[in-house]
Coordinates of C-alpha atoms and ligand atoms in Angstrom, one line a residue:
X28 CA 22.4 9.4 1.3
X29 CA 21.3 7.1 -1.3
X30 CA 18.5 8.7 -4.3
X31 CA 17.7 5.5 -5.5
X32 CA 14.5 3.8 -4.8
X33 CA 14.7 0.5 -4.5
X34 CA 11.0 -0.4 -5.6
X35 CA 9.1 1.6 -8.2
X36 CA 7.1 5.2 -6.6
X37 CA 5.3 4.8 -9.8
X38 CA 3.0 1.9 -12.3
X39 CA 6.2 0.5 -14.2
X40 CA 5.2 -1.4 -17.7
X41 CA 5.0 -5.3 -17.3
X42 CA 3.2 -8.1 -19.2
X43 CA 0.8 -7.9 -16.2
X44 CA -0.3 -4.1 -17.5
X45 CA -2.0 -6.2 -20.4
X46 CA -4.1 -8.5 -18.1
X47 CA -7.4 -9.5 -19.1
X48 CA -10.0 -7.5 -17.3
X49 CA -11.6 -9.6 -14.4
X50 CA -14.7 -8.7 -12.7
X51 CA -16.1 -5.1 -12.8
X52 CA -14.2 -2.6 -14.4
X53 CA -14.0 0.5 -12.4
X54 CA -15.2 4.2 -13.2
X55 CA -12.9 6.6 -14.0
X56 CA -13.0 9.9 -15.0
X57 CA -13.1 9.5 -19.0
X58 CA -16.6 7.9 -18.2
X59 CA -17.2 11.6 -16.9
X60 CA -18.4 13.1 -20.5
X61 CA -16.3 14.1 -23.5
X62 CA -12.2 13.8 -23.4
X63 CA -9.0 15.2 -24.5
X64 CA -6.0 13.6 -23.8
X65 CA -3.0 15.8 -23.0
X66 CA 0.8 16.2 -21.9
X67 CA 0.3 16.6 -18.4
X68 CA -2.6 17.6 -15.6
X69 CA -1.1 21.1 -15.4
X70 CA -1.6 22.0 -18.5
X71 CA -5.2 20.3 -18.4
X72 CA -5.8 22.8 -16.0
X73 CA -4.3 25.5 -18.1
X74 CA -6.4 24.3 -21.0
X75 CA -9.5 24.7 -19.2
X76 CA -8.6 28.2 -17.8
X77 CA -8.6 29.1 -21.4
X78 CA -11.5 27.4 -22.7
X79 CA -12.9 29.7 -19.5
X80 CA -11.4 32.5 -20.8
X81 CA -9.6 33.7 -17.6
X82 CA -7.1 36.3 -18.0
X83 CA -5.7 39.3 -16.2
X84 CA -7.3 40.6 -13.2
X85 CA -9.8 37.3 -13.0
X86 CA -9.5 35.4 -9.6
X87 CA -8.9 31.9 -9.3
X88 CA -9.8 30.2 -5.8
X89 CA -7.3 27.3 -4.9
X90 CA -6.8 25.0 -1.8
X91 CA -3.7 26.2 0.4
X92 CA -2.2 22.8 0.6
X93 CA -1.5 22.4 -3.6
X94 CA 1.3 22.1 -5.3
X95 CA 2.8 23.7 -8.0
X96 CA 2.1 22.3 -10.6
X97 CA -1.3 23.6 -9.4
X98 CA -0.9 27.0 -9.3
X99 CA 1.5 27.8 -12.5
X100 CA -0.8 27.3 -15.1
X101 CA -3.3 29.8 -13.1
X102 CA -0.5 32.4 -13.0
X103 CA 0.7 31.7 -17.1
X104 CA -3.2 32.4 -17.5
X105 CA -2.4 36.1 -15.7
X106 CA -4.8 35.3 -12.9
X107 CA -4.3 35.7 -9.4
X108 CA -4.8 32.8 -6.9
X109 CA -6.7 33.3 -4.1
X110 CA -6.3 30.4 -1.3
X111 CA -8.7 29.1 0.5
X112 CA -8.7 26.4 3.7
X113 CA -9.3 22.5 4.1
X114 CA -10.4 20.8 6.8
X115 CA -8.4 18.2 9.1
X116 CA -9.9 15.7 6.5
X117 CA -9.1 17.8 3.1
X118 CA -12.4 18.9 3.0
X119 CA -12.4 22.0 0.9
X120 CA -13.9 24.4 4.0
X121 CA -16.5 26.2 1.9
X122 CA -17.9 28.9 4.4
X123 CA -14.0 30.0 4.4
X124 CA -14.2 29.8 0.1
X125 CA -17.3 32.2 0.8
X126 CA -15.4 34.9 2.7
X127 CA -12.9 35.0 0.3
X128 CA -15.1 35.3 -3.5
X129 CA -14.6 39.0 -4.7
X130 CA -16.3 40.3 -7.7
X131 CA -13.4 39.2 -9.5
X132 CA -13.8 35.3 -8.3
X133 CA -14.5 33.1 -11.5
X134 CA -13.1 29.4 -10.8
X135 CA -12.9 27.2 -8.6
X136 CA -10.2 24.8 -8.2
X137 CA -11.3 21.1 -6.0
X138 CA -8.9 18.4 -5.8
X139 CA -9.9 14.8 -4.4
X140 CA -6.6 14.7 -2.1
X141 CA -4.7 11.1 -2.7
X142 CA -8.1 9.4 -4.3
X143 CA -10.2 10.3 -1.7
X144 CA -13.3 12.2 -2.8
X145 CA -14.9 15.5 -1.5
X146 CA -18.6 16.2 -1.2
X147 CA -19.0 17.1 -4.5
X148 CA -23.0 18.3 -4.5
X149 CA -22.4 20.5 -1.8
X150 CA -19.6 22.2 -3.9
X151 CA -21.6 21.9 -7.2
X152 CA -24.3 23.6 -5.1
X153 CA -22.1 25.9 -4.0
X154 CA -20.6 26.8 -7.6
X155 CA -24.0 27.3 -8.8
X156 CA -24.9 29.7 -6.0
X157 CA -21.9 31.7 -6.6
X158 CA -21.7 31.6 -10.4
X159 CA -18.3 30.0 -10.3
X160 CA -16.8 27.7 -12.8
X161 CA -15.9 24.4 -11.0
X162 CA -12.5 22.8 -12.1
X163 CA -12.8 19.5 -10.3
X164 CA -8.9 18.5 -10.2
X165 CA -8.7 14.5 -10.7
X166 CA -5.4 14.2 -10.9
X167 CA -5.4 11.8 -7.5
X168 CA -8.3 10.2 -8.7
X169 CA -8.7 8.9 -12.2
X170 CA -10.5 6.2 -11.0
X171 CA -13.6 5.4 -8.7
X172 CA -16.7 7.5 -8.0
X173 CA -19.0 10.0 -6.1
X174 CA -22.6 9.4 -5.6
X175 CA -22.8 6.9 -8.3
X176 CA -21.3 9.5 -11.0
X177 CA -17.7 9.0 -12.2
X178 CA -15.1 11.0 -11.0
X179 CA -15.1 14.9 -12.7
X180 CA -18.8 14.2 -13.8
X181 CA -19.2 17.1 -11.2
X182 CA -17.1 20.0 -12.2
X183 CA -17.6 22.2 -15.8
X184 CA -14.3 20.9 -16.5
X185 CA -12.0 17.6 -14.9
X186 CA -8.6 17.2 -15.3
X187 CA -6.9 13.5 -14.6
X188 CA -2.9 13.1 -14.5
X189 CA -2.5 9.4 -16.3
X190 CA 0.9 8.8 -15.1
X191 CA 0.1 8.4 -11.3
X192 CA -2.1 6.0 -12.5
X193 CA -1.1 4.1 -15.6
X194 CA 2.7 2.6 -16.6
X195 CA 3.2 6.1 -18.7
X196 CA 5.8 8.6 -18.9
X197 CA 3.5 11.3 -19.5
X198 CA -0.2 11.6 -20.1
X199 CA -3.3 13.3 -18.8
X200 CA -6.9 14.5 -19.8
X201 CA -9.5 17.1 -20.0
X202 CA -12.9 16.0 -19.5
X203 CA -16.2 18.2 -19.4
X204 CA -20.2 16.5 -19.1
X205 CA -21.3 19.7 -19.9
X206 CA -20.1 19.6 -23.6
X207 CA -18.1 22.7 -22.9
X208 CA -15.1 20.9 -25.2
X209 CA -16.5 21.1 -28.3
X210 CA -14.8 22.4 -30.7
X211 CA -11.5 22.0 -28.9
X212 CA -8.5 20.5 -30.4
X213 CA -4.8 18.8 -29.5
X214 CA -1.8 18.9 -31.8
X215 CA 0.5 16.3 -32.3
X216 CA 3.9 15.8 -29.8
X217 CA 6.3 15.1 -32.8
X218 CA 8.4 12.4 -33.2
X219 CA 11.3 13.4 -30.6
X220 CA 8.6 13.7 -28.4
X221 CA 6.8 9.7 -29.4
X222 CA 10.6 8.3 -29.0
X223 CA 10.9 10.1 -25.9
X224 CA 8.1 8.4 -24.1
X225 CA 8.9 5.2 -24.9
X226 CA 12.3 4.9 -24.4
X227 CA 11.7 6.5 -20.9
X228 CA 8.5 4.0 -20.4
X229 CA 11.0 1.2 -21.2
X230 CA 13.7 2.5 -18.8
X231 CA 11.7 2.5 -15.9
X232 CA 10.7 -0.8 -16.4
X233 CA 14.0 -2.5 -17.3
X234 CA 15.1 -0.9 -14.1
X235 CA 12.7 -2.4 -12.1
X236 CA 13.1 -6.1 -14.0
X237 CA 9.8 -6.0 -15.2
X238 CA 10.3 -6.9 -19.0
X239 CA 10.7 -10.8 -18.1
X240 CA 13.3 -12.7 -20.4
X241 CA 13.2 -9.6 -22.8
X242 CA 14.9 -7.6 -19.9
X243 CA 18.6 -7.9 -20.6
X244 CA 17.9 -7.8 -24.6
X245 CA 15.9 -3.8 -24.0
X246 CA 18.7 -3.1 -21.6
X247 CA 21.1 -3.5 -24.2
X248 CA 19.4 -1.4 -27.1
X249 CA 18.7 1.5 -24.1
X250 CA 22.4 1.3 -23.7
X251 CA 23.6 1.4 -27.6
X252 CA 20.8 4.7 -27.5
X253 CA 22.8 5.8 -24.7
X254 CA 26.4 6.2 -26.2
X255 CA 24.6 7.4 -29.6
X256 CA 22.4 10.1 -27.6
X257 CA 25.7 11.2 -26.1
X258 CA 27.7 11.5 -29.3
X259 CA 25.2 13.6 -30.9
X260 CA 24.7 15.7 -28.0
X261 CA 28.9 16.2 -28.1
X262 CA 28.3 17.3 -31.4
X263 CA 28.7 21.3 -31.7
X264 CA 26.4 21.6 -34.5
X265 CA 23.6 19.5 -32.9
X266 CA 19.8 20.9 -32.8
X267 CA 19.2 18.8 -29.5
X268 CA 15.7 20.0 -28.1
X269 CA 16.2 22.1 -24.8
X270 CA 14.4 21.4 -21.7
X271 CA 12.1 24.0 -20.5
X272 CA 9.7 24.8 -18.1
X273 CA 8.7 25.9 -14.4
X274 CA 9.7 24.4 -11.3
X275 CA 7.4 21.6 -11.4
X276 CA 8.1 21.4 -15.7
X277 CA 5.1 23.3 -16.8
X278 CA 5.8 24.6 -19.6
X279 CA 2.5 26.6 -21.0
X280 CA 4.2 26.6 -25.1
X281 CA 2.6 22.8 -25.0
X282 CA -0.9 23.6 -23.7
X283 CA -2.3 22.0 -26.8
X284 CA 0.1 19.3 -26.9
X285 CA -1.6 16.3 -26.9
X286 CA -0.5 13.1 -24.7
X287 CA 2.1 10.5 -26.6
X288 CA 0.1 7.5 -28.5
X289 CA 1.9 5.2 -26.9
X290 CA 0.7 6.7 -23.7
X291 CA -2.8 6.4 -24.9
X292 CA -2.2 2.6 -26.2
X293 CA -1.5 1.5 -22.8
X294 CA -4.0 3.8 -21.0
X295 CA -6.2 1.7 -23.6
X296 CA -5.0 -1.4 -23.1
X297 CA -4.4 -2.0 -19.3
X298 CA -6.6 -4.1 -17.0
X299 CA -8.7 -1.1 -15.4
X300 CA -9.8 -3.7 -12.9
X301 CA -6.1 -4.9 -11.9
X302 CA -5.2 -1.2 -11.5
X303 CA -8.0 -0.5 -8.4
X304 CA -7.5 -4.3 -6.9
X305 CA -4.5 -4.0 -6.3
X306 CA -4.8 -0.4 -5.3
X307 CA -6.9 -1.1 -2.9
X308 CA -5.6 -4.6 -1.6
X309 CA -2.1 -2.7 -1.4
X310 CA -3.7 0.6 0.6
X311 CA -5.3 -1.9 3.1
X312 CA -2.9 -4.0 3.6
X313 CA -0.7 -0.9 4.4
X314 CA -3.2 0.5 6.8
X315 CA -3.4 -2.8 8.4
X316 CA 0.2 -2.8 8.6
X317 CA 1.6 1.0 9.5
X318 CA -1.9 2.3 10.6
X319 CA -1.3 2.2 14.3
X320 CA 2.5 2.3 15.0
X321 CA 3.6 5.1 17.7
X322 CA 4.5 8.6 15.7
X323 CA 2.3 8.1 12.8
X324 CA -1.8 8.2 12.0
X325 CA -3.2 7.2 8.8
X326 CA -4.5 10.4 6.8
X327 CA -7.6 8.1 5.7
X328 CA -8.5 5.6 8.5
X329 CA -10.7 3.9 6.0
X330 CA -11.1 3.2 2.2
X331 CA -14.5 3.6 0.8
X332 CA -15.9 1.3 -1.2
X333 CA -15.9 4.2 -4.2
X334 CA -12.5 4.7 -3.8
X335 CA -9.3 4.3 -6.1
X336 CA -6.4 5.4 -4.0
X337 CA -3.7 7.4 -5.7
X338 CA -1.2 6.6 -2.4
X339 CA -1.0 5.6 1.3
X340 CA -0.9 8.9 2.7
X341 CA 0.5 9.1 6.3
X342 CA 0.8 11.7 8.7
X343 CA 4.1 12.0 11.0
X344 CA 4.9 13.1 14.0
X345 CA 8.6 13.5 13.6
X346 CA 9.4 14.2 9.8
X347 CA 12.3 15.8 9.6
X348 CA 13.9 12.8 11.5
X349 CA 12.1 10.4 9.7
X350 CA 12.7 11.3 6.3
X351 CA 16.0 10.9 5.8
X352 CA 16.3 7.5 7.3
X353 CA 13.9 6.1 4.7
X354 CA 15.2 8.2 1.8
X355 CA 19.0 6.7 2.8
X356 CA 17.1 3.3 2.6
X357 CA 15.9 3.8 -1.0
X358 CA 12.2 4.0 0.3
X359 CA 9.9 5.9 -2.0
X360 CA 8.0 8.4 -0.4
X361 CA 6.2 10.9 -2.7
X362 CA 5.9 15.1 -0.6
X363 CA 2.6 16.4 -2.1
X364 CA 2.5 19.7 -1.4
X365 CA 5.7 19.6 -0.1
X366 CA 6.9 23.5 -1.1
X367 CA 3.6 25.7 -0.9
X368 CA 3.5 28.5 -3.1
X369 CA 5.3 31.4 -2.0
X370 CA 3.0 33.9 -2.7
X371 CA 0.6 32.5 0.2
X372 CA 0.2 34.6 3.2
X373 CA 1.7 32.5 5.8
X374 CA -1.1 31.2 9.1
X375 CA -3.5 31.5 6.4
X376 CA -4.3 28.0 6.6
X377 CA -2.4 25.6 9.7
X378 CA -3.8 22.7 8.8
X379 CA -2.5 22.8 5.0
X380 CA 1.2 23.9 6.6
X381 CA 1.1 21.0 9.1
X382 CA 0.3 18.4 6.1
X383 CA 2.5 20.0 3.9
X384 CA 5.8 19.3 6.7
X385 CA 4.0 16.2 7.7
X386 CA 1.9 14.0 5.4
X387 CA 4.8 11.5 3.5
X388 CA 2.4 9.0 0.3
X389 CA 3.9 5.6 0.4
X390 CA 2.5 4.3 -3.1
X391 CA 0.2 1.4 -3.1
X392 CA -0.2 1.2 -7.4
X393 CA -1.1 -1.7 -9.1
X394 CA 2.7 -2.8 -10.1
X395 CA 3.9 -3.7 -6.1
X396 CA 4.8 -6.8 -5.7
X397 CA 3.9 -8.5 -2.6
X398 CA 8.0 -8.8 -1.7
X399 CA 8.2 -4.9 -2.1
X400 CA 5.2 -3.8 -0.4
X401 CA 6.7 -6.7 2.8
X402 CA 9.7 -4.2 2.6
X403 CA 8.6 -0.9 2.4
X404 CA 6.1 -1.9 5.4
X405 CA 9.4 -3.4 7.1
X406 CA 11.3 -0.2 6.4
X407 CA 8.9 2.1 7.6
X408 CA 7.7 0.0 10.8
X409 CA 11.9 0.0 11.2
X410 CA 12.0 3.6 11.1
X411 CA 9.4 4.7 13.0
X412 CA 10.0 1.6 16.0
X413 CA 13.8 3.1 16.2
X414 CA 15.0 0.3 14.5
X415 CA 18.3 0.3 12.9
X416 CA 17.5 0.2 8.8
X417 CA 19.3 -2.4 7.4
X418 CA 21.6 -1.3 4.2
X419 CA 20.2 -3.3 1.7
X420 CA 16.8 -4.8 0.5
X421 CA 16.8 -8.3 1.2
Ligands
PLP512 C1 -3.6 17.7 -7.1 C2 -2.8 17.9 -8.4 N1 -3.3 18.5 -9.4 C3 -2.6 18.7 -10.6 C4 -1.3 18.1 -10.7 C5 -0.6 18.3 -12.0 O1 -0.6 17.0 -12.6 P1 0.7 16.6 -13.6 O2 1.7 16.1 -12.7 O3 0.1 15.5 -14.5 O4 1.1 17.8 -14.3 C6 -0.8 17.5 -9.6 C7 0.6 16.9 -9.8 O5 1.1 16.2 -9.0 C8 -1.5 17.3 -8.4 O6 -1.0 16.7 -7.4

């Protein structure tokens, strides 16, 4: 079976990125109030659980379809989570949220599944009534808005993961309208750490082509780094910085770490109005596309006018058969929520068990080209028609 992807899951650097705005640009979550930039949406969330000062014995309620790089920063703060139910449409189910607050409940963790945004007065309302502290989790939706307000202008705290949206190896923020960052700080990454992220931001765009007739010349300097990264590493003596953190990478020793500058140069810099465009062109035209083939529905069956989709998220009838036909044909597919945590008590919410088998993201981001998104749609309409996938892109 083949690993590699034949078109980019995520934004990949071009000269497009640079683009001069045109039109409107869109509102995204740093329009939300004050912001810190940090290493990565987890350990947004693990900032704001200590700015909240959670710790042993405190409660944290979180949606049972999540991922794990959800709930790791709520158990390095000590806390236990406490899962609650979504809807059929990811609706966080509130009356459930309500049967399950103890004394001991303090936050509340809402994500805006793949973009798409929850009703986020009701759950304001609902905070309010219940004296919880509302971490509205952006990390799907960096862009677009509810009622009028930017994303996160909602919750005490928002965090937004940059690299879903923005041609970045790493990158995220902390946001708060209610001034509850003051004071707050971020330390530096170090220099491993600023070579790091552009050499990998560079890597994933040479792979993809996207460097124009500076491609093969990048290529070859990531190559000489290459051999000289490996003889150092060979080296018995060498102080090589280990990997480390939890299964998703969290790694709570960097919760003050702020986010690269390179990352924040091109979060800076890019066209905000190419990123939700194209987005949005992309999500439609896959809906249009995918949205009513046999053994499939569209998670969203439409695309507000307010939203900036993270993905194309579709819902299968036959995954485990389907999967590995598209994986073989280098077809990205990104598994949110794919391992749920194993702490949950199993039945406590179906519908979050049945999206977490069945719900495969096709991306839609801003750096597609029209030729790619033509083949994924061809691959998928292949696989699901009982089509035969060809071997190779053509
Ligand atoms: C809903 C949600 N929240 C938080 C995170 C953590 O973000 P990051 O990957 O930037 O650590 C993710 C990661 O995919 C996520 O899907």
């Amino acid at each position: 079976m083949s690993d590699v992807e034949k078109i980019p899951k995520h934004p990949v650097l071009s000269w497009q990125t640079f683009e001069c705005e045109r039109g409107e640009s869109p509102q995204s979550v740093l329009d939300a109030g004050e912001a810190l930039y940090l290493n990565r949406g987890s350990l947004a969330i693990a900032f704001a659980l200590r700015q909240i000062g959670i710790s042993c014995g405190d409660e944290v309620l979180m949606p049972a379809y999540h991922c794990l790089a959800m709930v790791e920063p709520v158990l390095w703060a000590g806390a236990k989570p406490v899962f609650y139910r979504i809807g059929e449409d990811t609706s966080l189910d509130l009356a459930d949220i309500g049967c399950r607050l103890t004394p001991a409940g303090r936050v509340l963790i809402a994500p805006h599944y793949f973009g798409f945004h929850q009703d986020m007065m009701a759950i304001r309302a609902f905070c309010d009534d219940h004296r919880l502290v509302l971490i509205e989790d952006c990390a799907h939706a960096f862009f677009g808005s509810v009622a009028g307000r930017p994303m996160g202008y909602y919750g005490d705290y928002a965090i937004g993961s940059a690299w879903k949206f923005f041609p970045v190896d790493e990158g995220a923020c902390i946001v708060s309208s209610r001034g509850h960052l003051s004071g707050a700080a971020t330390g530096p990454g170090g220099l491993f750490f600023e070579i790091k992220s552009l050499v990998n931001t560079l890597e994933y765009a040479v792979r993809y082509g996207r460097m124009g007739f500076m491609n093969p010349l990048i290529c070859r300097i990531l190559q000489f780094k290459d051999k000289l990264w490996n003889r150092v590493k060979a080296n018995p003596g060498a102080n090589v910085p280990a990997q480390s953190g939890g299964a998703s990478g969290f790694d709570g020793n960097r919760v003050r770490q702020g986010s690269s500058g390179l990352s924040r140069l091109i979060m800076g810099a890019s066209s905000k109005s190419r990123i939700a465009r194209n987005r949005r062109e992309n999500y439609s035209r896959l809906l249009s596309s995918l949205g009513d083939l046999p053994g499939c529905r569209p998670l969203f069956d439409a695309l507000p006018e307010d939203v900036v989709p993270q993905v194309f998220p579709l819902v299968m009838e036959r995954p485990e058969e389907i999967f590995p036909v598209l994986k073989a044909a280098g077809v990205p597919i990104i598994r949110f929520g794919e391992y749920l945590w194993e702490g949950m008590e199993k039945g406590l919410c179906p519908v979050s068990e049945n999206y977490s088998r069945r719900v495969f993201q096709f991306p839609c981001h801003q750096d597609l080209k029209p030729e790619e998104l033509d083949w994924m749609i061809g691959r998928v309409r292949d696989a699901l028609l009982q089509k035969a996938v060809p071997e190779s892109m053509q």
